[in-house]
Short mmCIF file of C-alpha atoms in Angstrom, two decimals:
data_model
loop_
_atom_site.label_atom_id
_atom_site.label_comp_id
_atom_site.label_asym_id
_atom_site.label_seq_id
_atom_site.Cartn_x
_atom_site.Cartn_y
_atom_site.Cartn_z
CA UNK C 850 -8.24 -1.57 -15.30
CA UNK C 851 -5.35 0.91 -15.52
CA UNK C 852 -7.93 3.09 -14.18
CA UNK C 853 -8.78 1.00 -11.25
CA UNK C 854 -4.51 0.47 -10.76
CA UNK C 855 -3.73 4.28 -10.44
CA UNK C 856 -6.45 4.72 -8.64
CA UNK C 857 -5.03 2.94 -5.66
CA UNK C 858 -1.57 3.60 -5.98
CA UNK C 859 -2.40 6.86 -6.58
CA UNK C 860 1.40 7.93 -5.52
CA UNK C 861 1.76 11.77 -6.29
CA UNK C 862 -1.18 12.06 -3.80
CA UNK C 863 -0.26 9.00 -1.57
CA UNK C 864 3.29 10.66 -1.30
CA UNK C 865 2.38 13.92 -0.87
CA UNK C 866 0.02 13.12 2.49
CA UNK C 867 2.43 11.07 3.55
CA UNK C 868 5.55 13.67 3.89
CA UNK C 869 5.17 13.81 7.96
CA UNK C 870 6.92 10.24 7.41
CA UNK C 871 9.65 11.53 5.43
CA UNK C 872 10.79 14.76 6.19
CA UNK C 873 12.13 14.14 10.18
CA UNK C 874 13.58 11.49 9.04
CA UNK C 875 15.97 12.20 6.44
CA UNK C 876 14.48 15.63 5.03
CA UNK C 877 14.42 16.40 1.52
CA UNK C 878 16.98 13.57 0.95
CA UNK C 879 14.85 10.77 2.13
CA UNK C 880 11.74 12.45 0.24
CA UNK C 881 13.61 12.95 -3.31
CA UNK C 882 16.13 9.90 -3.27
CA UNK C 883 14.17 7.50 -0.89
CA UNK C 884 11.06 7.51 -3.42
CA UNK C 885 13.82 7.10 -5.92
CA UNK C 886 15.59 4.06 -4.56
CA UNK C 887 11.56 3.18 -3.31
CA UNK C 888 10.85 3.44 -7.39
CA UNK C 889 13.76 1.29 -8.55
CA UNK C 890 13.08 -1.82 -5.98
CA UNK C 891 9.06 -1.56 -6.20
CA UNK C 892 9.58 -1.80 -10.34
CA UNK C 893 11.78 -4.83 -9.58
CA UNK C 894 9.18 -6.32 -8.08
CA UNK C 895 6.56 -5.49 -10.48
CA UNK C 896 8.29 -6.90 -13.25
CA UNK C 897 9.14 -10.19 -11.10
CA UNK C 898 5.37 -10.36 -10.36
CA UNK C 899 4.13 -9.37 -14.17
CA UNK C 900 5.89 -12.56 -15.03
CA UNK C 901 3.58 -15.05 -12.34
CA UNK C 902 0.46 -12.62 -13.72
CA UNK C 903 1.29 -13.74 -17.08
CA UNK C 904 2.11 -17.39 -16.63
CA UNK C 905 -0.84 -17.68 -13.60
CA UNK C 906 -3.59 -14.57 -14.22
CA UNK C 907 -5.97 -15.74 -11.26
CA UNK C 908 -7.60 -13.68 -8.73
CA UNK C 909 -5.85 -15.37 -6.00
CA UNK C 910 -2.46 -13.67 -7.28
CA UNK C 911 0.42 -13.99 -4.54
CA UNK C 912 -0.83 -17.21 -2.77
CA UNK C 913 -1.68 -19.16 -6.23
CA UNK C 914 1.89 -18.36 -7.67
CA UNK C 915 3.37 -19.43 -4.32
CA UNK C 916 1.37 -23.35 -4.59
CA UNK C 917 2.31 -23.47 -8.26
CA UNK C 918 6.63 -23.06 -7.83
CA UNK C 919 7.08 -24.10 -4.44
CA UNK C 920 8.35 -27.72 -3.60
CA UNK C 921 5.25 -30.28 -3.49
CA UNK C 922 5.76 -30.98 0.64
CA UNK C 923 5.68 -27.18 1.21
CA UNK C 924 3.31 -25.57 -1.39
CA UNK C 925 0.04 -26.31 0.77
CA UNK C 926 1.19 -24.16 3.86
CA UNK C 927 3.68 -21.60 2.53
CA UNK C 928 0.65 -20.87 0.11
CA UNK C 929 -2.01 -20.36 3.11
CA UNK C 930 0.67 -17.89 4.87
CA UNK C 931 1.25 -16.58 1.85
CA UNK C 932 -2.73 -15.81 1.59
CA UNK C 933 -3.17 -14.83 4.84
CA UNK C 934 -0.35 -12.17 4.73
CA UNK C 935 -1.78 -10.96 0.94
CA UNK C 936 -5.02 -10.58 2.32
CA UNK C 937 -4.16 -8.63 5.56
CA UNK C 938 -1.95 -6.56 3.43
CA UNK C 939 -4.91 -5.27 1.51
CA UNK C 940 -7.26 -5.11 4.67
CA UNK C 941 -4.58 -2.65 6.01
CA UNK C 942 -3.71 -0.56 3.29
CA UNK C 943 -8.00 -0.06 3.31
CA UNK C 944 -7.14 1.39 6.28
CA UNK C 945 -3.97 3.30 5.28
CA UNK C 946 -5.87 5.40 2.81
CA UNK C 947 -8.80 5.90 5.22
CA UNK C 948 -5.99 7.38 7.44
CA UNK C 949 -4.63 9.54 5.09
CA UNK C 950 -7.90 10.57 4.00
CA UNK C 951 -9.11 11.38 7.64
CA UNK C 952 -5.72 12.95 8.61
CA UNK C 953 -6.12 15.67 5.69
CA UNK C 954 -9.48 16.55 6.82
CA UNK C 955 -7.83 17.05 10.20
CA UNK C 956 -4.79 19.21 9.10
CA UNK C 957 -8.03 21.65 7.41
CA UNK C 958 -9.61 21.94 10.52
CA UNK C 959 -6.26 22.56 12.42
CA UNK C 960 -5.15 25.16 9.69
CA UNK C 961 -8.90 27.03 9.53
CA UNK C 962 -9.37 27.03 13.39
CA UNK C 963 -6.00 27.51 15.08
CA UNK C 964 -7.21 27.27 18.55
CA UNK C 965 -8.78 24.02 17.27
CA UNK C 966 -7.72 21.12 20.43
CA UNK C 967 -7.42 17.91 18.80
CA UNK C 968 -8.74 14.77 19.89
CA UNK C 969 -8.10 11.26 19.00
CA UNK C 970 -11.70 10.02 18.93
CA UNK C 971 -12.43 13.26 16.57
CA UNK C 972 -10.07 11.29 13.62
CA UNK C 973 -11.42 7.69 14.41
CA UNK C 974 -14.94 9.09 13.99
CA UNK C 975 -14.12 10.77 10.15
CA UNK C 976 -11.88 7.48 9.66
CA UNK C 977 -14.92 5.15 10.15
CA UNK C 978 -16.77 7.84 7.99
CA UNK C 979 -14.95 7.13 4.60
CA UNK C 980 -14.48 3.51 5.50
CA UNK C 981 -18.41 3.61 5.10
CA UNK C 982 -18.39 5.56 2.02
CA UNK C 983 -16.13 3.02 0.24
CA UNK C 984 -18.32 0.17 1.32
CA UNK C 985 -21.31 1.65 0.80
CA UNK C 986 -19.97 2.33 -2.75
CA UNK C 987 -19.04 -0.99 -3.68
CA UNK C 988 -21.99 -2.36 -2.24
CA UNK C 989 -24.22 -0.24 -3.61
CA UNK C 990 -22.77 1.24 -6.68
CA UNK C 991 -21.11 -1.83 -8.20
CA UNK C 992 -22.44 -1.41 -11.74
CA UNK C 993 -20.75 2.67 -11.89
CA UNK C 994 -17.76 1.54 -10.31
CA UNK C 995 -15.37 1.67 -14.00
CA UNK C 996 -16.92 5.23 -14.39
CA UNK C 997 -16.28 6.08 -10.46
CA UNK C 998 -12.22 4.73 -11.13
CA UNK C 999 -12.36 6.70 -14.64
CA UNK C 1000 -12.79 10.19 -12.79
CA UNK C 1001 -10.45 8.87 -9.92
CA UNK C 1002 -8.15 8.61 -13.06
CA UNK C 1003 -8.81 11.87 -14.32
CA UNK C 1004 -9.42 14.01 -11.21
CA UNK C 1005 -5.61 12.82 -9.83
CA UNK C 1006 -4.23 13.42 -13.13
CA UNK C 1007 -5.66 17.19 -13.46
CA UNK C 1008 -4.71 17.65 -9.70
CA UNK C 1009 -1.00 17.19 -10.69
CA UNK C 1010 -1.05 19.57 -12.80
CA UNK C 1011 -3.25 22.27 -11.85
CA UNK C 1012 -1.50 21.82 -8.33
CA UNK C 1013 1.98 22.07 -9.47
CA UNK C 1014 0.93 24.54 -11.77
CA UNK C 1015 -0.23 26.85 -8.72
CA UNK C 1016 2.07 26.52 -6.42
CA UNK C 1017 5.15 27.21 -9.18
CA UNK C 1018 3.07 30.41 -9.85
CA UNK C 1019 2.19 31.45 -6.81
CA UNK C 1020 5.24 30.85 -5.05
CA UNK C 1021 8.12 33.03 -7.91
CA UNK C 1022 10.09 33.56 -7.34
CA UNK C 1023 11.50 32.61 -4.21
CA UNK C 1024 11.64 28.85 -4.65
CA UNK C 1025 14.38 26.94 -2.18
CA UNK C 1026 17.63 26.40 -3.65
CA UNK C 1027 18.21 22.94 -5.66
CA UNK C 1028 20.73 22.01 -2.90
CA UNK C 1029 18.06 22.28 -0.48
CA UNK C 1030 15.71 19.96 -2.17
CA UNK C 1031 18.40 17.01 -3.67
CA UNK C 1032 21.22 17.25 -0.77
CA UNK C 1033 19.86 18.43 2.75
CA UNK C 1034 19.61 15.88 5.44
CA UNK C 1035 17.17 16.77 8.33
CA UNK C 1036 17.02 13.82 11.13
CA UNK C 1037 14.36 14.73 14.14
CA UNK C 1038 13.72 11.75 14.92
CA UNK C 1039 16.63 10.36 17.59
CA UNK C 1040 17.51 7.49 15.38
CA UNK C 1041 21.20 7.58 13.69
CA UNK C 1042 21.23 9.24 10.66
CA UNK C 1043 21.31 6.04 8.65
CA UNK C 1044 18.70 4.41 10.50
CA UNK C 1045 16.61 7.65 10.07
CA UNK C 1046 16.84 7.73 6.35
CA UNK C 1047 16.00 4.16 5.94
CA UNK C 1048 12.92 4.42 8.35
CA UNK C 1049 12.05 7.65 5.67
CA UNK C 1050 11.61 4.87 2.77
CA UNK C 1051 8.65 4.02 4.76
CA UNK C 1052 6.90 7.37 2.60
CA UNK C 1053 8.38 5.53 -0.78
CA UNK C 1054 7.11 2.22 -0.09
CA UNK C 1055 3.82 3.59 0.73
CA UNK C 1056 3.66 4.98 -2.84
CA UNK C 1057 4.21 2.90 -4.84
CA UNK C 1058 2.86 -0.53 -2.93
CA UNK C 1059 -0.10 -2.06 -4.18
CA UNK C 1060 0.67 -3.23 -7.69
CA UNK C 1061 -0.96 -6.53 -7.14
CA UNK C 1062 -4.16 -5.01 -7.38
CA UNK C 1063 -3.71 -6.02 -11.19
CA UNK C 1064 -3.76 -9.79 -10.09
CA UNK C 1065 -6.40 -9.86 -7.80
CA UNK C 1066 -9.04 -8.12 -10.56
CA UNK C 1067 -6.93 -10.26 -13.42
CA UNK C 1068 -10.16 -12.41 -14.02
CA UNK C 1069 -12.42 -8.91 -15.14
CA UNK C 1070 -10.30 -8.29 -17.94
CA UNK C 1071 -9.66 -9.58 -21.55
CA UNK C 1072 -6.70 -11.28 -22.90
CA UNK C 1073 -5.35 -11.34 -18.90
CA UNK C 1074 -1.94 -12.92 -19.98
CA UNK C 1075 -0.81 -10.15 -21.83
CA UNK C 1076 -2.63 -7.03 -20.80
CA UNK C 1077 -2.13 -7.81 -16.84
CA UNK C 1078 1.32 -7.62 -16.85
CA UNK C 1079 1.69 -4.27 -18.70
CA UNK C 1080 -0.99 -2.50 -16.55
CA UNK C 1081 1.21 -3.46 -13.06
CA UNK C 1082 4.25 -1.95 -15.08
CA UNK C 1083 2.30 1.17 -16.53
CA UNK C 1084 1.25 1.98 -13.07
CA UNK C 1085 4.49 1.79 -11.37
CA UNK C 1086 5.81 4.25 -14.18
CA UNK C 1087 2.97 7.04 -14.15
CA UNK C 1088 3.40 6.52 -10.05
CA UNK C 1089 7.29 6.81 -10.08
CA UNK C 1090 7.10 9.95 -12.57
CA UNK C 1091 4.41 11.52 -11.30
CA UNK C 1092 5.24 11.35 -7.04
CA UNK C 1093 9.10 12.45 -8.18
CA UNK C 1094 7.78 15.90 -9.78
CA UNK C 1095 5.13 16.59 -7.65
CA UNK C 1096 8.13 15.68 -5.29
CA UNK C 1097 10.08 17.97 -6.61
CA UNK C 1098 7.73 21.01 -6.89
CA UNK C 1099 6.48 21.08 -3.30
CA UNK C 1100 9.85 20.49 -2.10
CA UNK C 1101 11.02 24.00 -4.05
CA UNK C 1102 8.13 26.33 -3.54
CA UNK C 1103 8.06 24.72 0.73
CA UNK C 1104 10.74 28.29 1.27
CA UNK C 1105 13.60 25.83 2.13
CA UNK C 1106 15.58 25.71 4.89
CA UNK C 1107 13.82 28.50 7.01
CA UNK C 1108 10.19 26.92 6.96
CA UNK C 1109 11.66 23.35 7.88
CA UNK C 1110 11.11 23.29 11.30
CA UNK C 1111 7.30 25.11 11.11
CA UNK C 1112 6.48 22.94 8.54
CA UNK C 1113 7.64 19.58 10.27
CA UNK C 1114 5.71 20.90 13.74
CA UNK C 1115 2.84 22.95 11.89
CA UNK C 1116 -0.43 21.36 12.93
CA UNK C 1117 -1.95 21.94 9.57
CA UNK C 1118 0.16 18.90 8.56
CA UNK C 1119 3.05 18.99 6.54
CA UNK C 1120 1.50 18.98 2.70
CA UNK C 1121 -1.36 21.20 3.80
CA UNK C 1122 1.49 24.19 5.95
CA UNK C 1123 3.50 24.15 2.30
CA UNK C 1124 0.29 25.18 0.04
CA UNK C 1125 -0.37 27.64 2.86
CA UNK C 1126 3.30 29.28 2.54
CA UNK C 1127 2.99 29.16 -0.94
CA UNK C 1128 -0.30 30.69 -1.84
CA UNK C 1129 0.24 33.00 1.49
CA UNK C 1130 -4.19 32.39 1.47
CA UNK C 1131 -5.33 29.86 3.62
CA UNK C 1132 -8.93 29.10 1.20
CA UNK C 1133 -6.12 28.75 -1.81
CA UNK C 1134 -4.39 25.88 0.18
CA UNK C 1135 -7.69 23.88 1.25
CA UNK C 1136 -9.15 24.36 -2.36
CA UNK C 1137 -5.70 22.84 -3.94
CA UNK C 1138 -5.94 20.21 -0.91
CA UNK C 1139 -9.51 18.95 -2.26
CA UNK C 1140 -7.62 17.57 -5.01
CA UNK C 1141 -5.00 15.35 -3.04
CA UNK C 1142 -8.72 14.50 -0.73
CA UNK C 1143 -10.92 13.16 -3.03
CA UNK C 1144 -8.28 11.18 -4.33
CA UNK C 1145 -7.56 9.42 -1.53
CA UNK C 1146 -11.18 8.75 -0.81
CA UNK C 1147 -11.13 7.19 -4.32
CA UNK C 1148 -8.28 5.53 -3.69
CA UNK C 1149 -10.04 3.76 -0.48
CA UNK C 1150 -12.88 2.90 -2.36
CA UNK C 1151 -10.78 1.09 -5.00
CA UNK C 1152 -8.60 -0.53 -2.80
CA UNK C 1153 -11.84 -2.02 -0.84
CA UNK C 1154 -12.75 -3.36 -4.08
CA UNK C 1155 -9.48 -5.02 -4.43
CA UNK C 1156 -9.04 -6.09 -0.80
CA UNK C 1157 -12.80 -7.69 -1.04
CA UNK C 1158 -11.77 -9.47 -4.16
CA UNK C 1159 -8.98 -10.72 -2.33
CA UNK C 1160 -10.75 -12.09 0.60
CA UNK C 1161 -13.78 -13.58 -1.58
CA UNK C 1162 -10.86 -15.18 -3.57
CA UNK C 1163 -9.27 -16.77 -0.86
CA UNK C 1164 -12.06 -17.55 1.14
CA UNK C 1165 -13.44 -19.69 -2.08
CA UNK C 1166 -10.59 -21.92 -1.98
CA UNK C 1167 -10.92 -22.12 1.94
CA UNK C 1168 -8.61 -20.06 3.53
CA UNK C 1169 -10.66 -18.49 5.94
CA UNK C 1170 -12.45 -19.80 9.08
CA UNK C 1171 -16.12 -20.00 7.73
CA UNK C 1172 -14.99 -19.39 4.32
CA UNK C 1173 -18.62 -20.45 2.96
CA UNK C 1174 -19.41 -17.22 4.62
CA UNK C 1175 -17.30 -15.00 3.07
CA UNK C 1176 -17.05 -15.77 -0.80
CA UNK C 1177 -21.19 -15.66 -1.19
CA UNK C 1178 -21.81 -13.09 -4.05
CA UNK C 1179 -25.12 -11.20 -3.10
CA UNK C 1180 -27.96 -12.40 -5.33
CA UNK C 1181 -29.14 -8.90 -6.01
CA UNK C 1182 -26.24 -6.50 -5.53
CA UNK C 1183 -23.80 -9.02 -7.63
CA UNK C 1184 -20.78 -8.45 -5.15
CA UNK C 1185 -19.44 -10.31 -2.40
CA UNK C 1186 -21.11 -8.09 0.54
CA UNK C 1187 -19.45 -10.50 3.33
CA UNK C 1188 -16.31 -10.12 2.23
CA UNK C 1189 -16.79 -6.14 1.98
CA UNK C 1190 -18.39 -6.43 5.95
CA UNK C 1191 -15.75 -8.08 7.08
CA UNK C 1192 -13.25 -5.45 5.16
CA UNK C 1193 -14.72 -2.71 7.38
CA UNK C 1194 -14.42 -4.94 10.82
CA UNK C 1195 -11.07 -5.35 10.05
CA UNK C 1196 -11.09 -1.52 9.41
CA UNK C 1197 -12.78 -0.97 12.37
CA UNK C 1198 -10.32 -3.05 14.65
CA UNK C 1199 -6.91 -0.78 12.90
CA UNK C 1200 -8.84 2.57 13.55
CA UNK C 1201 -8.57 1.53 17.26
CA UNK C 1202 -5.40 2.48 17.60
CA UNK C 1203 -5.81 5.88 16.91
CA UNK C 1204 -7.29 5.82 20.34
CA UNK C 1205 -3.98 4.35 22.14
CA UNK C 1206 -1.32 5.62 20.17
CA UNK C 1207 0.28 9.08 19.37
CA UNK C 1208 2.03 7.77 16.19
CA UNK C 1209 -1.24 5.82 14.66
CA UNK C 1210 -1.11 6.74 11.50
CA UNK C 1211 2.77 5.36 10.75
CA UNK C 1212 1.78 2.11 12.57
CA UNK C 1213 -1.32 1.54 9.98
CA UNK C 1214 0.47 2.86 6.89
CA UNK C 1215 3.59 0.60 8.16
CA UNK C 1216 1.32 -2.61 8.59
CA UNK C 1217 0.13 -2.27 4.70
CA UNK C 1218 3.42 -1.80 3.52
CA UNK C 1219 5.05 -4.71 5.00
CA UNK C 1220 2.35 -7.54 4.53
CA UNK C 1221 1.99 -6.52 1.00
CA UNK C 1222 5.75 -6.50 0.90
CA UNK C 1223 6.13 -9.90 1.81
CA UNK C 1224 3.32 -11.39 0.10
CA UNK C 1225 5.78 -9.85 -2.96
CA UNK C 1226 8.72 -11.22 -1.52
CA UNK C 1227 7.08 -15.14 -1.18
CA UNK C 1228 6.83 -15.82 -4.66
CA UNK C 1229 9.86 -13.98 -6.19
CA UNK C 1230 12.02 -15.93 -3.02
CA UNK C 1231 11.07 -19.25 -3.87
CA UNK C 1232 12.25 -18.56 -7.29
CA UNK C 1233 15.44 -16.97 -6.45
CA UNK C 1234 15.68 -20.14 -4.51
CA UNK C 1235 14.97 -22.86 -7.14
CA UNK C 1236 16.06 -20.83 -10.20
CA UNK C 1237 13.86 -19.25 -12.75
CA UNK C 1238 12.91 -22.51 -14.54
CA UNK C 1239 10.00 -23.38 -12.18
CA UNK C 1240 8.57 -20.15 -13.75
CA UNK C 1241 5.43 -21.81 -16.14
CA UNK C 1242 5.40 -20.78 -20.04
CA UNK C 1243 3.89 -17.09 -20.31
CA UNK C 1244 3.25 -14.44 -22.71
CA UNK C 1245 5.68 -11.71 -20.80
CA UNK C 1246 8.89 -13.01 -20.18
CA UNK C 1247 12.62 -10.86 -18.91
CA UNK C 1248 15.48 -10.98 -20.03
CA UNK C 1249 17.04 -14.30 -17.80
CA UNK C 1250 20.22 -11.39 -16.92
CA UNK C 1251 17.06 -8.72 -16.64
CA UNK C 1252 15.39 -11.54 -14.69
CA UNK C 1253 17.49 -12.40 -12.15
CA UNK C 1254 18.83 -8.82 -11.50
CA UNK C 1255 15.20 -7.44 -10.62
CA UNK C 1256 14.67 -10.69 -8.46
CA UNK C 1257 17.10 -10.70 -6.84
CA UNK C 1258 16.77 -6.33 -5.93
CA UNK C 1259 13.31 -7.04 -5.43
CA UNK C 1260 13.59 -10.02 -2.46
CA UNK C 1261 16.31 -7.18 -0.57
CA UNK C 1262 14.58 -4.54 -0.43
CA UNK C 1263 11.65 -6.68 0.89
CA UNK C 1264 13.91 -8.32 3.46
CA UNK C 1265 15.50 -4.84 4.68
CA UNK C 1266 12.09 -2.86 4.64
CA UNK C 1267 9.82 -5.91 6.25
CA UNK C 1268 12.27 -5.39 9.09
CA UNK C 1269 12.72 -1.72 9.59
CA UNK C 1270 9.72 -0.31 9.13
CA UNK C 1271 8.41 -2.29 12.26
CA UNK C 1272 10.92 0.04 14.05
CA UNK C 1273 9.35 2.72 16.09
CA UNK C 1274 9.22 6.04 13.82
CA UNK C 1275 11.58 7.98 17.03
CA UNK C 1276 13.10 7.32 20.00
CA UNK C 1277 12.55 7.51 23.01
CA UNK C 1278 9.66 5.16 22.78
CA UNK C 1279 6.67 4.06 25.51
CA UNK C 1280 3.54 2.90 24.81
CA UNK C 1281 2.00 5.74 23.11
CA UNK C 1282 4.52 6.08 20.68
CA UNK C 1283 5.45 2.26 19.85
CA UNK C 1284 5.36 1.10 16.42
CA UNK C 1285 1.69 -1.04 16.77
CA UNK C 1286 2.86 -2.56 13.45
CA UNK C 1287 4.61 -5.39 14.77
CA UNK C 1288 1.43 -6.38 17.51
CA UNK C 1289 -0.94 -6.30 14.42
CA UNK C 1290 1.30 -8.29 12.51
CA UNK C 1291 1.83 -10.59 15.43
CA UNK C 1292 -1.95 -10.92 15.59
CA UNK C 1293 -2.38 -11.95 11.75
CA UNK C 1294 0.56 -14.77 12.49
CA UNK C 1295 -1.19 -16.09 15.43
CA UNK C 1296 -4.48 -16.30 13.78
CA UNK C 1297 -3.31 -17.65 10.77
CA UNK C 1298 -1.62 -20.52 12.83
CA UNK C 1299 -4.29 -21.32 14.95
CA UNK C 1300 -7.05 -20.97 12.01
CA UNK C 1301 -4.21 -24.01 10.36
CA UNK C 1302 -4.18 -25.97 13.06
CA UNK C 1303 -7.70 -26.17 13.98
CA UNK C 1304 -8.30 -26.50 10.00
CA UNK C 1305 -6.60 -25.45 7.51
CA UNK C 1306 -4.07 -28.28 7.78
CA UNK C 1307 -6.70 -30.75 7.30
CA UNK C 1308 -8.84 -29.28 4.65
CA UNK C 1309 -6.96 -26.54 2.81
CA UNK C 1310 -5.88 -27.93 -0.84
CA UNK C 1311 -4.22 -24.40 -2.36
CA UNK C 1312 -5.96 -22.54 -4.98
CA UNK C 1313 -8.03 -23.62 -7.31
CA UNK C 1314 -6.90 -24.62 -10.77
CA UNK C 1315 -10.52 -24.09 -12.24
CA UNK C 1316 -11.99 -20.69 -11.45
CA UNK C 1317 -15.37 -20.86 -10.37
CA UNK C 1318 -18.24 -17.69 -10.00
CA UNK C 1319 -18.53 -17.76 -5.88
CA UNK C 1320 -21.66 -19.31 -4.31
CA UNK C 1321 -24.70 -17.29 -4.61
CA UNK C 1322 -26.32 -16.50 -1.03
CA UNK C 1323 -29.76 -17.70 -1.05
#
């Protein structure tokens, strides 16, 4: 299961693609102190969450905790928005790390074939391609799957190393100057400098988001009560640790100040233009890229796992419009194939926008970020609210000072983020280069509504108490 966690927060490599969302907006300031302030507020919520996992270790996770604490008029629908924003979340970070995946493969072709003209359609086409390789994995491969997250485990942990290894090695010794990588403040983006470096936690978030994966595979594991809750706080630590040094070492071997601009603009992508300039060997940068690849095609095939979990959870406790259809468990295959087909719809429907919009990939990477975040947020507000007694008896249990502090932390940084980061990523904006974040967000709110209106109001109960096995498809 720790495994399976890393594996999709994955956050040395998820932080690493992801500097084109940092670096014009704040530099190496927003990289180095956003994923710190990014680390502090994402283990505050971990640790407010390991304490639900503990008291509650269901499969429904967010939505469940939300039914058990809130007050008895509003735990019915605060828990199906709850589930409907959970569920989304995962759906879109599915297609986060098929993004990231897809984008690296573009930044190779970019950096091998300079007079290489990009094309829109070109990414959708490898995006769909790995969002077929993670379903056909999970449908196919179910019964490998712990060995398949095992050499996720291993292959991202060897990649930090032998990466930062190389680059350190090949790069002496004219690393950039440790004022260049803790205290310079680069803003490209026409947003005011504090704006811009808050918009830059979006990389951060990204990182470390995800945590909840624990809950949502709780019912796999032994002795859930007590191992759940330290697996979501192991992961956050290995993620925290391990994105601020590899952080850290591409940061000092990127040339500083000088190779700013060319790396910002390079076409080759930010990540993949820094192994080039270190290595000075184009074949040495895409062979120390593989690493940061394959774990992000890991990472999507975990995270499908998860986010079909999380629909065939919800789904069984009638959530979804034809929810019969969607929690049937495959008599042969042993997994719940709807629930994986309509995880690459879904996928499908956020790859579309790389064909409308110039600034895609921070729309779908923002979408994940924020629906998870406030599927966090519902559960730790409601106790902030009503004070930390309606937590049930459990096996992990803060501090009540400890307690309340990471609450508290926790339910502002959700607030603040779930707000900016449905900002555009630079201004001036149009409709190429809008933040699509807040239309698919504003698409899961009006289907949720309508789907409670026309139903759920009538027959949704909450979660289940009593965890049953899914309904076998004939």
């Amino acid at each position: 299961m720790l495994g399976l966690a890393f594996a999709i927060l994955n956050s040395w490599t998820a932080l690493a693609a992801s500097l084109s969302l940092a670096l014009p907006s704040g530099g190496p300031v927003a990289v180095i102190w956003g994923l710190v302030t990014a680390g502090i507020c994402n283990l505050s919520l971990a640790a407010s969450l390991a304490e639900f996992l503990s008291a509650l270790p269901t499969a429904g996770g967010q939505y469940h905790w939300v039914a058990t604490i809130a007050p008895p008029s509003l735990k019915i629908p605060l828990s199906w928005v709850t589930g409907w924003i959970n569920m989304s979340g995962w759906v879109s970070l599915v297609a986060t790390n098929c993004s990231l995946s897809s984008t690296l493969i573009i930044n190779i072709i970019s950096l091998q074939k300079p007079d290489y003209e990009f094309q829109r359609w070109h990414q959708f086409l490898i995006y769909m391609g790995i969002a077929c390789v993670a379903f056909a994995t999970n449908a196919f491969l179910h019964s490998v799957l712990p060995r398949i997250n095992g050499v996720a485990f291993t292959w991202s942990i060897a990649g930090f190393f032998i990466i930062s290894i190389t680059l350190l090695a090949c790069a002496a010794p004219d690393y950039a100057t440790a004022d260049y990588v803790f205290a310079t403040f680069i803003n490209t983006t026409g947003w005011p400098d504090g704006i811009a470096w808050l918009l830059g936690l979006l990389q951060g978030g990204l990182g470390l988001t995800g945590f909840d994966a624990v809950a949502h595979m709780i019912e796999e594991i032994p002795n859930a009560a007590i191992e759940g809750p330290k697996i979501m706080l192991y992961c956050q630590y290995i993620g925290i640790t391990t994105g601020f040094l590899f952080l850290v070492v591409v940061l000092f071997v990127s040339g500083g100040m000088v190779n700013t601009s060319t790396i910002i603009s390079s076409t080759a992508g930010p990540l993949l233009e820094i192994f080039y300039l270190a290595t000075n060997s184009k074949v040495g940068a895409v062979c120390l890229l593989m690493f940061p690849l394959l774990c992000l095609i890991f990472a999507a095939i975990a995270v499908m796992t998860t986010s079909s979990r999380m629909v065939f959870a919800f789904a069984r406790d009638g959530g979804l419009p034809a929810s019969r259809i969607w929690w049937k468990v495959h008599p042969k295959l042993g997994v719940p194939l709807n629930a994986l087909y309509l995880n690459v719809a879904i996928t499908l429907v956020f790859g579309c926008i790389y064909l409308g919009s110039t600034v895609a990939f921070n729309a779908i990477i923002a979408s994940s970020v924020v629906a998870l975040g406030i599927s966090y947020g519902m559960p730790v507000g409601l106790l902030v609210l009503q004070g930390r007694s309606k937590l049930p008896e459990r096996a992990f249990t803060l501090p009540n000072w400890l307690g309340w502090t990471a609450n508290i932390i926790g339910l502002i940084y959700t607030v603040v983020t779930s707000v900016l980061f449905l900002f555009p990523p630079a201004l001036p904006v149009d409709g190429t280069t809008m933040n699509y974040c807040v239309v698919a967000f504003a698409v899961i709110i009006v289907i949720s509504l309508v789907q409670w209106i026309v139903d759920g109001r009538k027959n949704y109960e909450g979660p289940r108490i009593t965890i049953g096995e899914g309904e076998i498809d004939e």
